C-alpha atoms as an extended CHARMM CRD file, in Angstrom:
* protein
*
        79  EXT
         1         1  MET       CA            -18.7540000000       -5.6020000000       -3.0700000000  PROA      1               0.0000000000
         2         2  ASN       CA            -20.2570000000       -1.8050000000       -3.5780000000  PROA      2               0.0000000000
         3         3  PHE       CA            -17.8590000000        0.1680000000       -5.7480000000  PROA      3               0.0000000000
         4         4  LYS       CA            -18.1400000000        3.0110000000       -4.1360000000  PROA      4               0.0000000000
         5         5  TYR       CA            -17.1670000000        1.2390000000       -1.1360000000  PROA      5               0.0000000000
         6         6  HSD       CA            -14.1410000000       -0.5260000000       -3.2190000000  PROA      6               0.0000000000
         7         7  ARG       CA            -12.9150000000        2.8590000000       -4.5450000000  PROA      7               0.0000000000
         8         8  LYS       CA            -12.8180000000        4.1420000000       -0.8700000000  PROA      8               0.0000000000
         9         9  PHE       CA            -11.1360000000        0.9640000000        0.4850000000  PROA      9               0.0000000000
        10        10  LYS       CA             -8.8600000000        1.1980000000       -2.4740000000  PROA      10              0.0000000000
        11        11  THR       CA             -7.9220000000        4.9540000000       -1.5390000000  PROA      11              0.0000000000
        12        12  ARG       CA             -7.3200000000        4.5160000000        2.2340000000  PROA      12              0.0000000000
        13        13  PHE       CA             -4.8580000000        1.9860000000        1.1700000000  PROA      13              0.0000000000
        14        14  ALA       CA             -3.0150000000        3.9630000000       -1.3510000000  PROA      14              0.0000000000
        15        15  LYS       CA             -2.8240000000        6.6670000000        1.2910000000  PROA      15              0.0000000000
        16        16  ALA       CA             -1.4390000000        4.1080000000        4.1550000000  PROA      16              0.0000000000
        17        17  VAL       CA              1.1260000000        3.0740000000        1.7080000000  PROA      17              0.0000000000
        18        18  ARG       CA              2.6350000000        6.3350000000        0.2100000000  PROA      18              0.0000000000
        19        19  ARG       CA              2.1250000000        7.3610000000        4.4650000000  PROA      19              0.0000000000
        20        20  ARG       CA              4.0630000000        4.6830000000        5.4500000000  PROA      20              0.0000000000
        21        21  ARG       CA              6.9350000000        4.6760000000        2.7720000000  PROA      21              0.0000000000
        22        22  ARG       CA              7.9010000000        8.3980000000        3.5150000000  PROA      22              0.0000000000
        23        23  GLU       CA              7.9840000000        7.8150000000        6.6510000000  PROA      23              0.0000000000
        24        24  LEU       CA             10.5460000000        5.2670000000        6.5680000000  PROA      24              0.0000000000
        25        25  ASP       CA             12.1190000000        7.5190000000        3.5680000000  PROA      25              0.0000000000
        26        26  LEU       CA             12.3510000000        5.2410000000        0.7020000000  PROA      26              0.0000000000
        27        27  THR       CA             11.0580000000        5.8520000000       -3.0280000000  PROA      27              0.0000000000
        28        28  GLN       CA              8.8050000000        3.9350000000       -4.9670000000  PROA      28              0.0000000000
        29        29  GLU       CA             12.1650000000        2.3040000000       -6.7410000000  PROA      29              0.0000000000
        30        30  GLN       CA             13.7330000000        1.1340000000       -3.1980000000  PROA      30              0.0000000000
        31        31  LEU       CA             10.0950000000        0.1760000000       -1.5510000000  PROA      31              0.0000000000
        32        32  ALA       CA              9.3960000000       -1.7810000000       -4.7530000000  PROA      32              0.0000000000
        33        33  GLU       CA             13.3850000000       -3.4010000000       -4.6770000000  PROA      33              0.0000000000
        34        34  ILE       CA             12.9310000000       -4.4170000000       -1.5620000000  PROA      34              0.0000000000
        35        35  SER       CA              8.8510000000       -5.6180000000       -2.1660000000  PROA      35              0.0000000000
        36        36  ASN       CA             10.3240000000       -7.7360000000       -5.6030000000  PROA      36              0.0000000000
        37        37  LEU       CA              7.6220000000       -5.6770000000       -7.3840000000  PROA      37              0.0000000000
        38        38  ASP       CA              7.5550000000       -3.1050000000      -10.0210000000  PROA      38              0.0000000000
        39        39  ARG       CA              7.8690000000        0.7930000000       -9.1060000000  PROA      39              0.0000000000
        40        40  THR       CA              5.1040000000        1.6260000000      -11.6050000000  PROA      40              0.0000000000
        41        41  TYR       CA              3.0940000000       -1.2630000000       -9.7710000000  PROA      41              0.0000000000
        42        42  ILE       CA              3.9730000000        1.1280000000       -6.4270000000  PROA      42              0.0000000000
        43        43  SER       CA              3.0210000000        4.6380000000       -7.7720000000  PROA      43              0.0000000000
        44        44  LEU       CA             -0.2750000000        2.6080000000       -9.8400000000  PROA      44              0.0000000000
        45        45  ILE       CA             -1.1050000000        1.0020000000       -6.1020000000  PROA      45              0.0000000000
        46        46  GLU       CA             -0.5460000000        4.2590000000       -4.5190000000  PROA      46              0.0000000000
        47        47  ARG       CA             -2.8510000000        6.7930000000       -6.7310000000  PROA      47              0.0000000000
        48        48  ALA       CA             -5.4810000000        3.9240000000       -6.1430000000  PROA      48              0.0000000000
        49        49  GLU       CA             -5.5290000000        3.1260000000       -9.6200000000  PROA      49              0.0000000000
        50        50  ARG       CA             -4.4100000000       -0.6730000000       -8.5000000000  PROA      50              0.0000000000
        51        51  SER       CA             -5.8930000000       -3.1630000000       -6.0540000000  PROA      51              0.0000000000
        52        52  PRO       CA             -2.9380000000       -5.6190000000       -5.2990000000  PROA      52              0.0000000000
        53        53  THR       CA             -3.4640000000       -9.4600000000       -4.7060000000  PROA      53              0.0000000000
        54        54  LEU       CA             -2.9660000000      -10.7220000000       -1.0790000000  PROA      54              0.0000000000
        55        55  GLU       CA              0.2170000000      -12.0300000000       -2.4670000000  PROA      55              0.0000000000
        56        56  ASN       CA              1.4810000000       -8.2780000000       -2.9410000000  PROA      56              0.0000000000
        57        57  VAL       CA             -0.0920000000       -6.9040000000        0.1710000000  PROA      57              0.0000000000
        58        58  GLU       CA              2.3710000000       -9.2710000000        1.8090000000  PROA      58              0.0000000000
        59        59  LYS       CA              5.5880000000       -7.9600000000       -0.3630000000  PROA      59              0.0000000000
        60        60  LEU       CA              4.3880000000       -4.3120000000        0.3700000000  PROA      60              0.0000000000
        61        61  ALA       CA              3.6480000000       -5.0890000000        3.9190000000  PROA      61              0.0000000000
        62        62  HSD       CA              7.4980000000       -7.1290000000        4.5010000000  PROA      62              0.0000000000
        63        63  GLY       CA              8.9480000000       -3.5190000000        2.3810000000  PROA      63              0.0000000000
        64        64  LEU       CA              7.3220000000       -1.5570000000        4.3910000000  PROA      64              0.0000000000
        65        65  GLY       CA              8.9180000000       -3.1190000000        7.7250000000  PROA      65              0.0000000000
        66        66  LEU       CA              5.1980000000       -4.1050000000        9.1950000000  PROA      66              0.0000000000
        67        67  LYS       CA              3.1760000000       -7.1000000000        9.3370000000  PROA      67              0.0000000000
        68        68  ILE       CA             -0.1620000000       -7.4200000000        6.8550000000  PROA      68              0.0000000000
        69        69  TRP       CA             -2.0700000000       -6.4420000000       10.4600000000  PROA      69              0.0000000000
        70        70  GLU       CA              0.2000000000       -4.0890000000       10.9470000000  PROA      70              0.0000000000
        71        71  LEU       CA             -0.3560000000       -1.9880000000        7.7890000000  PROA      71              0.0000000000
        72        72  PHE       CA             -3.9500000000       -2.4370000000        7.9920000000  PROA      72              0.0000000000
        73        73  SER       CA             -4.5380000000       -1.7250000000       11.9520000000  PROA      73              0.0000000000
        74        74  ARG       CA             -1.9640000000        1.3010000000       12.0660000000  PROA      74              0.0000000000
        75        75  TYR       CA             -1.9880000000        3.1680000000        8.8650000000  PROA      75              0.0000000000
        76        76  VAL       CA             -5.8760000000        1.9460000000        6.9420000000  PROA      76              0.0000000000
        77        77  GLU       CA             -7.9290000000        2.4760000000        9.7990000000  PROA      77              0.0000000000
        78        78  GLU       CA             -6.5060000000        5.2900000000       10.5140000000  PROA      78              0.0000000000
        79        79  SER       CA             -6.2860000000        6.8490000000        6.5320000000  PROA      79              0.0000000000
């Protein structure tokens, strides 16, 4: 995968997670607890400093009250 494309995708995913979390009025800590992930990991994802595994994408989607396809179709594509 092209580095430039990878960085752009990570940034779009980061914005999508942050946007949905804020829509739900959740803190990073609350999302982390719901998703069974660490708060610092959520922060790194939202700053596009980490690329989550597919397993963690599923956990995040669940924590955000979405299915994976909804997260991508509603939020990542709009970012």
